Short mmCIF file of C-alpha atoms in Angstrom, two decimals:
data_model
loop_
_atom_site.label_atom_id
_atom_site.label_comp_id
_atom_site.label_asym_id
_atom_site.label_seq_id
_atom_site.Cartn_x
_atom_site.Cartn_y
_atom_site.Cartn_z
CA MET A 1 5.27 4.78 -81.54
CA THR A 2 7.58 3.42 -78.89
CA THR A 3 10.63 4.96 -78.36
CA THR A 4 13.56 3.34 -76.07
CA ASN A 5 15.50 5.45 -73.65
CA THR A 6 19.27 6.14 -73.58
CA THR A 7 20.64 6.77 -70.16
CA THR A 8 23.89 6.63 -68.65
CA ILE A 9 24.91 3.24 -67.93
CA GLN A 10 26.88 2.38 -64.77
CA GLU A 11 28.58 -0.83 -64.23
CA SER A 12 27.62 -3.84 -61.65
CA GLY A 13 29.85 -6.83 -61.68
CA PRO A 14 31.17 -7.76 -65.03
CA PHE A 15 27.97 -6.79 -66.93
CA VAL A 16 26.70 -3.22 -67.56
CA LYS A 17 23.23 -2.73 -65.59
CA PRO A 18 21.14 -0.11 -67.15
CA PRO A 19 19.37 1.75 -64.20
CA TYR A 20 16.13 2.33 -66.43
CA VAL A 21 14.72 0.60 -69.37
CA ASP A 22 11.20 1.22 -71.19
CA ILE A 23 9.61 -1.90 -70.53
CA ASN A 24 7.00 -1.03 -73.41
CA SER A 25 10.06 -1.83 -76.04
CA GLN A 26 10.13 -5.61 -74.57
CA PRO A 27 7.87 -8.42 -75.58
CA THR A 28 4.59 -9.40 -73.58
CA SER A 29 4.18 -12.62 -71.72
CA THR A 30 3.67 -16.02 -73.51
CA ARG A 31 0.42 -16.40 -72.20
CA GLN A 32 -2.80 -16.04 -73.81
CA PRO A 33 -3.58 -12.01 -73.50
CA SER A 34 -7.01 -10.69 -72.92
CA PRO A 35 -8.70 -8.80 -75.95
CA ALA A 36 -6.87 -5.88 -77.31
CA ALA A 37 -8.12 -2.38 -76.14
CA PRO A 38 -10.38 -0.53 -78.66
CA PRO A 39 -8.96 2.91 -79.13
CA PRO A 40 -9.36 5.89 -77.08
CA SER A 41 -12.27 7.12 -79.18
CA GLN A 42 -14.30 3.79 -78.41
CA ARG A 43 -12.95 3.18 -74.95
CA PRO A 44 -16.12 2.80 -72.54
CA HIS A 45 -16.13 5.59 -70.11
CA TYR A 46 -19.00 3.93 -67.76
CA GLY A 47 -20.46 6.42 -65.16
CA ARG A 48 -18.75 9.23 -67.01
CA HIS A 49 -20.98 9.57 -70.37
CA LYS A 50 -20.35 12.82 -72.83
CA SER A 51 -23.17 15.12 -73.51
CA SER A 52 -24.04 18.04 -75.87
CA ILE A 53 -26.03 19.47 -73.15
CA ARG A 54 -22.77 20.90 -70.86
CA VAL A 55 -24.07 20.72 -67.07
CA ASP A 56 -21.51 21.78 -64.59
CA TYR A 57 -20.91 18.38 -62.51
CA SER A 58 -18.06 20.24 -60.56
CA VAL A 59 -20.17 19.79 -57.43
CA THR A 60 -20.79 16.43 -57.87
CA LYS A 61 -17.31 14.54 -59.03
CA PRO A 62 -14.82 13.40 -55.83
CA ARG A 63 -12.85 16.60 -54.17
CA ASP A 64 -9.76 17.00 -55.60
CA ILE A 65 -7.63 16.92 -52.08
CA GLU A 66 -5.00 18.97 -53.50
CA LYS A 67 -6.86 22.30 -54.24
CA HIS A 68 -7.69 24.78 -51.77
CA SER A 69 -10.22 27.07 -51.70
CA LYS A 70 -10.45 30.67 -49.78
CA TRP A 71 -13.74 30.75 -50.09
CA PRO A 72 -16.05 30.75 -46.82
CA TYR A 73 -17.39 26.87 -45.87
CA PHE A 74 -20.95 28.45 -45.99
CA MET A 75 -20.40 29.56 -49.17
CA ARG A 76 -19.12 26.78 -50.95
CA MET A 77 -20.92 24.63 -53.64
CA HIS A 78 -18.61 22.08 -53.92
CA GLY A 79 -19.08 19.15 -51.97
CA SER A 80 -22.45 21.00 -50.51
CA ILE A 81 -25.77 19.05 -50.55
CA THR A 82 -27.46 22.06 -51.38
CA PRO A 83 -28.32 20.97 -55.10
CA ARG A 84 -29.85 18.20 -53.84
CA MET A 85 -32.07 20.26 -51.51
CA ILE A 86 -33.52 22.49 -54.17
CA VAL A 87 -36.47 19.98 -55.36
CA PRO A 88 -37.48 18.62 -51.54
CA LEU A 89 -37.07 22.57 -50.12
CA VAL A 90 -39.44 23.88 -53.07
CA PHE A 91 -42.10 20.98 -51.94
CA ILE A 92 -41.83 22.28 -48.65
CA GLY A 93 -42.25 25.69 -49.07
CA ILE A 94 -45.33 25.32 -51.57
CA TRP A 95 -46.63 23.14 -48.35
CA ALA A 96 -45.85 25.18 -46.00
CA THR A 97 -47.54 28.17 -47.91
CA ILE A 98 -50.54 25.95 -48.69
CA ILE A 99 -51.32 24.98 -44.54
CA THR A 100 -50.35 28.83 -43.71
CA CYS A 101 -53.00 30.22 -46.05
CA ILE A 102 -55.40 28.04 -45.00
CA SER A 103 -54.73 28.55 -41.41
CA GLU A 104 -54.83 32.71 -41.97
CA TYR A 105 -58.00 32.55 -44.27
CA VAL A 106 -60.42 28.98 -44.02
CA HIS A 107 -59.45 27.54 -40.85
CA GLN A 108 -56.69 27.37 -38.38
CA LEU A 109 -54.87 23.91 -38.29
CA VAL A 110 -53.09 23.70 -35.39
CA VAL A 111 -51.65 20.63 -33.59
CA SER A 112 -50.26 20.62 -30.04
CA ASP A 113 -46.30 21.61 -29.37
CA LEU A 114 -46.05 18.34 -27.79
CA LEU A 115 -45.94 16.31 -30.91
CA LEU A 116 -43.08 18.40 -31.92
CA THR A 117 -41.16 17.64 -29.68
CA VAL A 118 -41.59 13.87 -29.25
CA LEU A 119 -41.43 13.37 -33.23
CA GLY A 120 -38.10 15.78 -32.77
CA PHE A 121 -36.53 13.48 -30.38
CA VAL A 122 -37.50 10.52 -32.62
CA VAL A 123 -36.19 11.93 -35.46
CA GLY A 124 -32.84 13.04 -33.42
CA LEU A 125 -32.47 9.53 -32.72
CA GLY A 126 -33.19 8.14 -36.12
CA ILE A 127 -30.63 10.88 -38.30
CA SER A 128 -27.69 10.20 -35.14
CA PHE A 129 -27.80 6.44 -36.27
CA ARG A 130 -27.83 6.92 -39.81
CA THR A 131 -24.92 9.53 -39.91
CA SER A 132 -22.90 8.00 -37.64
CA SER A 133 -23.01 4.78 -39.40
CA ALA A 134 -22.66 6.43 -42.67
CA TYR A 135 -19.75 7.91 -41.05
CA GLU A 136 -17.92 4.73 -39.98
CA ARG A 137 -18.35 2.99 -43.29
CA TYR A 138 -17.16 6.19 -44.63
CA VAL A 139 -13.53 5.95 -42.14
CA ASP A 140 -13.62 2.04 -43.17
CA GLY A 141 -13.18 2.40 -46.29
CA ARG A 142 -10.55 5.38 -45.75
CA LYS A 143 -8.77 3.11 -43.21
CA TYR A 144 -9.01 0.00 -45.91
CA TRP A 145 -7.21 2.13 -48.80
CA ALA A 146 -4.39 3.69 -46.37
CA GLN A 147 -3.52 -0.14 -45.67
CA LEU A 148 -3.67 -0.51 -49.52
CA SER A 149 -1.11 2.17 -50.01
CA GLN A 150 1.00 0.91 -47.20
CA SER A 151 0.96 -2.72 -48.33
CA SER A 152 2.21 -1.60 -51.88
CA ARG A 153 4.62 0.38 -50.82
CA ASP A 154 6.53 -2.27 -48.69
CA LEU A 155 6.20 -4.58 -51.46
CA ALA A 156 7.40 -2.61 -54.13
CA ARG A 157 10.47 -1.84 -51.87
CA HIS A 158 10.75 -5.30 -50.51
CA ILE A 159 10.53 -6.55 -54.52
CA TRP A 160 13.10 -3.68 -55.75
CA ILE A 161 15.74 -4.15 -53.03
CA HIS A 162 15.62 -7.64 -52.13
CA VAL A 163 14.85 -9.50 -55.39
CA GLU A 164 17.99 -10.14 -56.80
CA GLU A 165 19.48 -9.42 -60.44
CA ARG A 166 21.46 -12.38 -61.46
CA TYR A 167 24.11 -10.12 -63.97
CA ASP A 168 26.62 -12.26 -62.37
CA GLN A 169 25.30 -15.18 -64.42
CA ASN A 170 24.86 -13.25 -67.87
CA GLU A 171 23.59 -9.72 -68.74
CA GLN A 172 20.63 -11.35 -70.28
CA SER A 173 19.47 -13.06 -67.01
CA GLY A 174 20.00 -9.96 -64.83
CA LYS A 175 18.30 -7.49 -67.62
CA ASP A 176 15.37 -10.29 -67.44
CA ASP A 177 15.29 -10.29 -63.83
CA LEU A 178 15.16 -6.37 -63.76
CA LEU A 179 12.35 -6.25 -66.10
CA GLY A 180 10.48 -8.87 -64.17
CA LYS A 181 10.37 -6.92 -61.00
CA ILE A 182 9.35 -3.58 -62.73
CA SER A 183 6.10 -5.76 -64.43
CA ALA A 184 5.47 -6.76 -60.66
CA LEU A 185 5.27 -3.77 -59.52
CA ASN A 186 3.34 -2.17 -62.65
CA LEU A 187 0.77 -5.15 -61.01
CA LEU A 188 0.63 -3.40 -57.42
CA ASN A 189 -0.81 -0.10 -59.41
CA ALA A 190 -2.99 -2.32 -61.53
CA PHE A 191 -4.05 -3.89 -58.18
CA ALA A 192 -5.05 -0.46 -56.68
CA VAL A 193 -6.70 0.90 -60.07
CA ALA A 194 -8.67 -2.64 -60.69
CA LEU A 195 -10.28 -2.38 -56.96
CA LYS A 196 -11.20 1.23 -57.83
CA HIS A 197 -13.22 0.13 -60.89
CA ARG A 198 -14.70 -3.29 -59.19
CA LEU A 199 -15.97 -0.95 -55.99
CA ARG A 200 -17.79 1.23 -58.78
CA PHE A 201 -19.44 -1.48 -60.62
CA GLU A 202 -16.92 -1.23 -63.76
CA PRO A 203 -15.83 -4.82 -64.27
CA PHE A 204 -14.42 -4.72 -67.76
CA ALA A 205 -9.79 -4.88 -67.92
CA GLN A 206 -9.87 -2.25 -70.78
CA TYR A 207 -9.92 1.01 -68.85
CA GLU A 208 -7.70 3.81 -70.18
CA ASP A 209 -5.89 3.87 -66.89
CA MET A 210 -5.81 0.07 -65.92
CA ASP A 211 -5.25 -1.19 -69.96
CA ARG A 212 -1.59 -0.36 -70.11
CA PHE A 213 -1.02 -2.34 -66.71
CA VAL A 214 -3.09 -5.65 -68.05
CA SER A 215 -3.91 -5.89 -71.30
CA HIS A 216 -1.06 -8.77 -71.33
CA LEU A 217 -2.74 -10.38 -69.07
CA SER A 218 -5.29 -13.52 -69.35
CA THR A 219 -8.03 -12.21 -66.97
CA PHE A 220 -12.01 -13.05 -66.96
CA ALA A 221 -12.83 -9.25 -67.11
CA GLY A 222 -10.84 -9.38 -70.62
CA ASP A 223 -12.08 -11.93 -71.68
CA ALA A 224 -15.50 -10.84 -71.25
CA TYR A 225 -15.44 -7.19 -73.01
CA ASP A 226 -16.88 -6.82 -76.52
CA ASP A 227 -17.52 -4.01 -78.96
CA HIS A 228 -21.04 -3.15 -77.87
CA PHE A 229 -20.01 -1.91 -74.11
CA ALA A 230 -18.25 0.82 -75.84
CA GLN A 231 -21.18 2.22 -77.24
CA GLU A 232 -22.18 5.13 -75.29
CA PRO A 233 -25.85 5.23 -74.76
CA HIS A 234 -27.60 8.53 -74.69
CA ILE A 235 -28.65 10.41 -71.69
CA SER A 236 -31.02 12.96 -72.26
CA PHE A 237 -30.88 16.38 -70.71
CA TRP A 238 -33.65 15.62 -68.05
CA LYS A 239 -31.88 12.62 -66.65
CA LYS A 240 -28.71 14.37 -66.02
CA SER A 241 -30.40 17.26 -64.29
CA GLY A 242 -32.15 14.80 -62.28
CA GLU A 243 -28.84 13.39 -61.09
CA TYR A 244 -27.61 16.48 -60.67
CA LEU A 245 -30.65 17.48 -58.02
CA GLY A 246 -30.18 14.54 -56.53
CA LEU A 247 -33.85 12.97 -57.44
CA THR A 248 -33.54 9.23 -56.99
CA PHE A 249 -35.97 7.99 -59.77
CA ALA A 250 -33.10 9.99 -62.62
CA GLU A 251 -30.37 7.88 -61.05
CA SER A 252 -28.70 4.93 -62.86
CA ASN A 253 -28.30 1.37 -61.22
CA PRO A 254 -24.63 1.31 -60.79
CA ARG A 255 -24.88 -2.69 -61.28
CA LYS A 256 -26.58 -2.25 -64.70
CA ILE A 257 -23.62 -3.38 -66.47
CA LEU A 258 -23.75 -6.63 -64.67
CA LYS A 259 -27.24 -7.21 -64.82
CA ARG A 260 -27.09 -6.79 -68.68
CA SER A 261 -24.74 -9.42 -69.32
CA PRO A 262 -25.63 -12.33 -66.74
CA ASP A 263 -24.01 -15.00 -69.06
CA LYS A 264 -20.71 -13.61 -68.71
CA ASN A 265 -18.27 -14.34 -66.15
CA PHE A 266 -16.42 -11.36 -65.29
CA GLY A 267 -14.50 -12.66 -62.36
CA ASN A 268 -12.74 -10.90 -59.80
CA LEU A 269 -9.74 -8.86 -61.44
CA PRO A 270 -7.95 -7.54 -58.31
CA LEU A 271 -7.98 -11.12 -56.89
CA GLU A 272 -6.50 -12.19 -60.39
CA ILE A 273 -3.72 -9.83 -60.70
CA LEU A 274 -2.78 -10.87 -56.84
CA THR A 275 -2.75 -14.62 -58.01
CA TYR A 276 0.19 -13.18 -60.81
CA LEU A 277 2.29 -11.53 -58.07
CA SER A 278 2.01 -14.59 -56.22
CA SER A 279 3.26 -16.33 -59.29
CA TYR A 280 6.34 -14.13 -59.47
CA LEU A 281 6.96 -14.74 -55.80
CA GLU A 282 6.96 -18.29 -56.56
CA SER A 283 9.36 -17.97 -59.56
CA ALA A 284 11.81 -15.67 -57.81
CA VAL A 285 12.23 -18.17 -55.19
CA LYS A 286 12.56 -21.04 -57.53
CA ASN A 287 15.20 -19.03 -59.55
CA LYS A 288 17.19 -18.03 -56.01
CA GLN A 289 16.54 -14.62 -56.56
CA LEU A 290 14.88 -14.58 -53.16
CA ALA A 291 17.07 -16.97 -50.98
CA ASP A 292 15.70 -15.53 -47.44
CA GLY A 293 12.71 -16.99 -46.15
CA ALA A 294 12.27 -14.13 -44.04
CA LYS A 295 11.94 -11.54 -46.74
CA LEU A 296 9.80 -14.02 -48.61
CA ALA A 297 7.69 -14.04 -45.51
CA MET A 298 7.12 -10.40 -45.38
CA MET A 299 6.34 -10.12 -49.03
CA MET A 300 3.63 -12.91 -48.72
CA GLY A 301 2.40 -11.40 -45.36
CA ASN A 302 2.06 -8.00 -47.71
CA LEU A 303 0.01 -9.60 -50.35
CA ALA A 304 -2.01 -11.38 -47.34
CA SER A 305 -2.61 -7.42 -46.47
CA LEU A 306 -3.98 -6.52 -49.87
CA ASN A 307 -6.49 -9.91 -50.17
CA GLU A 308 -7.66 -8.31 -46.75
CA VAL A 309 -8.23 -4.64 -48.51
CA LEU A 310 -10.14 -6.35 -51.16
CA ALA A 311 -12.44 -8.67 -48.93
CA GLY A 312 -12.94 -5.39 -46.32
CA THR A 313 -13.90 -3.06 -48.80
CA GLU A 314 -16.11 -5.66 -50.53
CA ARG A 315 -17.84 -5.79 -47.41
CA VAL A 316 -18.36 -1.90 -47.16
CA LEU A 317 -19.67 -1.79 -50.52
CA ASN A 318 -22.02 -4.69 -50.06
CA THR A 319 -23.14 -4.56 -46.65
CA PRO A 320 -25.30 -1.06 -46.61
CA LEU A 321 -27.41 0.11 -44.13
CA PRO A 322 -30.39 -2.35 -43.82
CA VAL A 323 -33.02 -0.92 -45.65
CA ALA A 324 -35.96 -1.37 -43.00
CA TYR A 325 -34.05 1.57 -41.11
CA SER A 326 -33.58 3.66 -44.12
CA ILE A 327 -37.09 3.39 -44.77
CA ALA A 328 -37.98 4.07 -41.49
CA ILE A 329 -35.79 6.99 -41.12
CA SER A 330 -36.66 8.56 -44.26
CA GLN A 331 -40.34 8.01 -43.60
CA ILE A 332 -40.51 9.55 -39.55
CA THR A 333 -38.42 12.66 -40.82
CA TRP A 334 -40.63 13.33 -43.53
CA VAL A 335 -43.44 13.11 -41.47
CA TYR A 336 -42.01 15.30 -38.87
CA VAL A 337 -40.85 17.97 -41.62
CA VAL A 338 -44.39 17.72 -42.95
CA MET A 339 -46.12 18.38 -39.82
CA LEU A 340 -43.96 21.73 -39.15
CA PRO A 341 -46.30 24.49 -40.19
CA PHE A 342 -48.81 22.78 -38.53
CA GLN A 343 -46.85 23.31 -35.03
CA LEU A 344 -45.12 26.64 -36.18
CA TRP A 345 -48.23 28.80 -37.31
CA LYS A 346 -49.71 29.79 -34.08
CA ALA A 347 -46.58 31.36 -32.90
CA LEU A 348 -45.07 32.53 -36.23
CA ARG A 349 -47.85 33.21 -38.70
CA TRP A 350 -46.37 34.04 -41.77
CA ILE A 351 -42.76 33.60 -40.18
CA THR A 352 -43.77 29.91 -40.66
CA ILE A 353 -43.11 29.61 -44.54
CA PRO A 354 -39.42 30.62 -44.11
CA GLY A 355 -39.11 28.69 -41.01
CA THR A 356 -40.44 25.42 -42.39
CA ILE A 357 -38.19 25.66 -45.07
CA VAL A 358 -35.05 26.44 -43.22
CA GLY A 359 -35.96 23.47 -40.27
CA ALA A 360 -36.83 21.19 -43.57
CA TYR A 361 -33.18 22.14 -44.79
CA ILE A 362 -31.43 21.62 -41.50
CA ILE A 363 -32.78 17.96 -40.99
CA LEU A 364 -33.32 16.53 -44.73
CA GLY A 365 -29.81 18.08 -45.34
CA ILE A 366 -28.30 16.00 -42.79
CA ALA A 367 -30.21 12.85 -43.86
CA ALA A 368 -29.07 13.23 -47.28
CA ILE A 369 -25.35 14.11 -46.18
CA GLY A 370 -25.75 9.90 -44.37
CA ARG A 371 -26.89 8.60 -47.97
CA GLU A 372 -24.06 9.91 -49.74
CA ILE A 373 -21.40 8.77 -48.07
CA GLU A 374 -22.77 5.52 -47.13
CA ASN A 375 -21.07 4.37 -50.10
CA PRO A 376 -17.43 6.03 -50.21
CA PHE A 377 -15.87 4.61 -53.27
CA GLY A 378 -18.54 6.44 -55.45
CA GLU A 379 -18.13 9.61 -57.58
CA ASP A 380 -20.15 11.93 -55.44
CA ALA A 381 -18.49 15.17 -54.26
CA ASN A 382 -18.13 13.99 -51.11
CA ASP A 383 -16.90 10.40 -51.68
CA LEU A 384 -12.86 9.07 -51.68
CA PRO A 385 -10.81 10.44 -54.25
CA LEU A 386 -9.88 7.09 -55.40
CA GLU A 387 -8.80 8.46 -58.61
CA LYS A 388 -5.59 10.53 -56.89
CA PHE A 389 -5.08 7.70 -54.58
CA CYS A 390 -3.99 5.75 -57.08
CA GLU A 391 -2.28 8.21 -59.32
CA GLN A 392 -0.17 9.05 -55.74
CA LEU A 393 0.70 5.37 -55.63
CA GLU A 394 2.13 5.00 -58.82
CA SER A 395 4.28 8.10 -58.68
CA GLU A 396 5.95 6.72 -55.21
CA ILE A 397 6.39 3.34 -56.80
CA ASN A 398 7.45 5.34 -60.01
CA ILE A 399 9.97 6.86 -57.34
CA ILE A 400 11.41 3.50 -55.82
CA THR A 401 11.82 2.44 -59.39
CA SER A 402 13.72 5.54 -60.29
CA LYS A 403 17.21 4.60 -58.94
CA PRO A 404 18.81 1.08 -58.73
CA ARG A 405 19.32 -0.52 -55.59
CA ALA A 406 22.03 1.89 -53.82
CA LYS A 407 24.93 0.41 -52.08
CA PRO A 408 25.55 1.66 -48.64
CA GLU A 409 28.92 2.65 -48.99
CA GLU A 410 27.85 4.53 -51.64
CA TYR A 411 25.93 6.91 -49.54
CA ILE A 412 27.83 5.86 -45.62
CA GLN A 413 31.65 6.06 -46.50
CA VAL A 414 31.54 9.53 -47.92
CA GLU A 415 32.86 12.99 -46.43
CA ALA A 416 29.36 14.80 -46.94
CA ASN A 417 27.48 11.80 -44.02
CA LYS A 418 28.03 13.98 -41.30
CA ILE A 419 27.81 11.33 -38.58
CA MET A 420 28.67 13.33 -35.53
CA PHE A 421 29.65 16.60 -34.59
CA ASP A 422 29.71 17.67 -38.26
CA ASN A 423 32.52 14.81 -38.88
CA GLY A 424 32.71 12.94 -41.74
CA TYR A 425 32.56 9.26 -42.38
CA PRO A 426 36.63 9.66 -43.35
CA ALA A 427 37.58 11.63 -40.14
CA LEU A 428 35.81 9.01 -38.08
CA SER A 429 36.84 6.40 -39.57
CA ALA A 430 40.55 7.50 -38.98
CA ARG A 431 39.61 7.67 -35.27
CA SER A 432 39.79 4.58 -32.51
CA THR A 433 36.94 2.76 -31.40
CA GLU A 434 37.20 4.30 -28.13
CA ASP A 435 37.06 7.98 -29.24
CA ILE A 436 33.90 7.07 -31.51
CA TRP A 437 32.13 5.41 -28.55
CA ALA A 438 33.55 8.58 -26.39
CA GLY A 439 31.74 11.11 -28.46
CA LEU A 440 28.67 8.97 -28.74
CA LYS A 441 28.98 9.70 -25.22
CA ALA A 442 29.22 12.90 -25.58
CA ARG A 443 26.20 13.42 -27.40
CA THR A 444 23.88 12.59 -24.31
CA SER A 445 25.34 16.03 -22.58
CA PRO A 446 22.52 18.77 -22.26
CA LYS A 447 24.81 20.94 -23.65
CA THR A 448 25.66 19.23 -26.85
CA ARG A 449 21.69 18.43 -27.35
CA SER A 450 20.41 22.06 -26.69
CA LYS A 451 22.60 23.33 -29.26
CA GLY A 452 21.83 20.24 -31.85
CA GLY A 453 25.56 19.70 -32.39
CA ALA A 454 26.08 23.84 -32.98
CA GLY A 455 29.07 25.27 -32.34
CA PHE A 456 31.32 21.97 -32.66
CA LYS A 457 32.11 22.44 -36.59
CA GLU A 458 35.86 23.91 -35.83
CA LYS A 459 36.88 21.51 -33.27
CA SER A 460 38.00 17.91 -33.56
CA LEU A 461 36.40 14.68 -32.08
CA GLY A 462 39.32 14.29 -29.68
CA GLU A 463 38.37 17.99 -28.29
CA HIS A 464 34.90 16.73 -27.05
CA VAL A 465 36.28 13.85 -26.00
#
């Protein structure tokens, strides 16, 4: 049930201008809307299925950047690749035990240390290439999301400040313009959330965090949805455990929703949202709410920047390391690890078993980190916390819209505005222009700079000049 907020209203011109209006109480667009979202109990939760068997996924979901852990790094599990290393290390431990026992009791299985040196050099190059390539993609993903935040803030600020509200014509026109600005800023939030879902191969518009932004829009993603997508398939305990341990054969295909519906056109929801934003700016120009061409150029530049973010993140997502490199690096790494007990037994004897496990943990662990961060937009522990980024952007846009556009005289021509030497605007306004310029020159003296203006509170401007 929607309620209407009542707040103290301020006068702006001949009409009353409310600083806040609940847009949920207003009628939606006359365009054909997308299908209504299902109730919360039936909304799709792709990639975040529920299960009666509770498995602690706190080590797999993206790390919360707002939380602080006092545990030393070597004791932390959240973000560690240790769970993914359990099965490989068990296999390597059994293998090293077999080779050590055969060498001790049956026949010495020993190879030259030269092989360890040669293979170690090649493995080092391969892992270094894989890790550096993966980290470069991770950094690119973070840069694009930072660009999204910057462009969204700029565009939100330009729309809120520079698009006029026509209260000078009539109250209804001004109110419609205000609601239009709020709707446009909501589309900025919708773009970020829609991009997050697109990068995770979640193609619909009815997700819980996005439905409130785009349910009134006509989109391909909204039209493609039907009820059978809301049914959550049963996931067995073994599959969940396999995903937790990083077993590749237990991992689901992230594109499975797209592959199961080849006849549906899911469109490109972030791009469609940018189209709606362009339409809004065009309407503002036609209605003479945005008469300055320079301001329009800045806003269109912000839209172009958001489109660049869309293209750049898609490039990072859809251009992984060539599979030939991945296969070769994986094969070379495993050959090196499997050969370790043959080369360590002669010098270490029974210590070969723990030595091989430690060596395998180091080498395979670094390779596993490279695989995990290769796609920075997923839901692994070390992926970018896109949910937090979207929430932060929404909070910042809400801050921008929390107050009406400020008038300069409201914050400049006041006593609390200590412009110079603790003198407020009224005191300085009563002085001559020559006195003000002299005071500005006096602020450049080393004594004034070292004290930061302190010590001048009891003196008038004239005493400084």
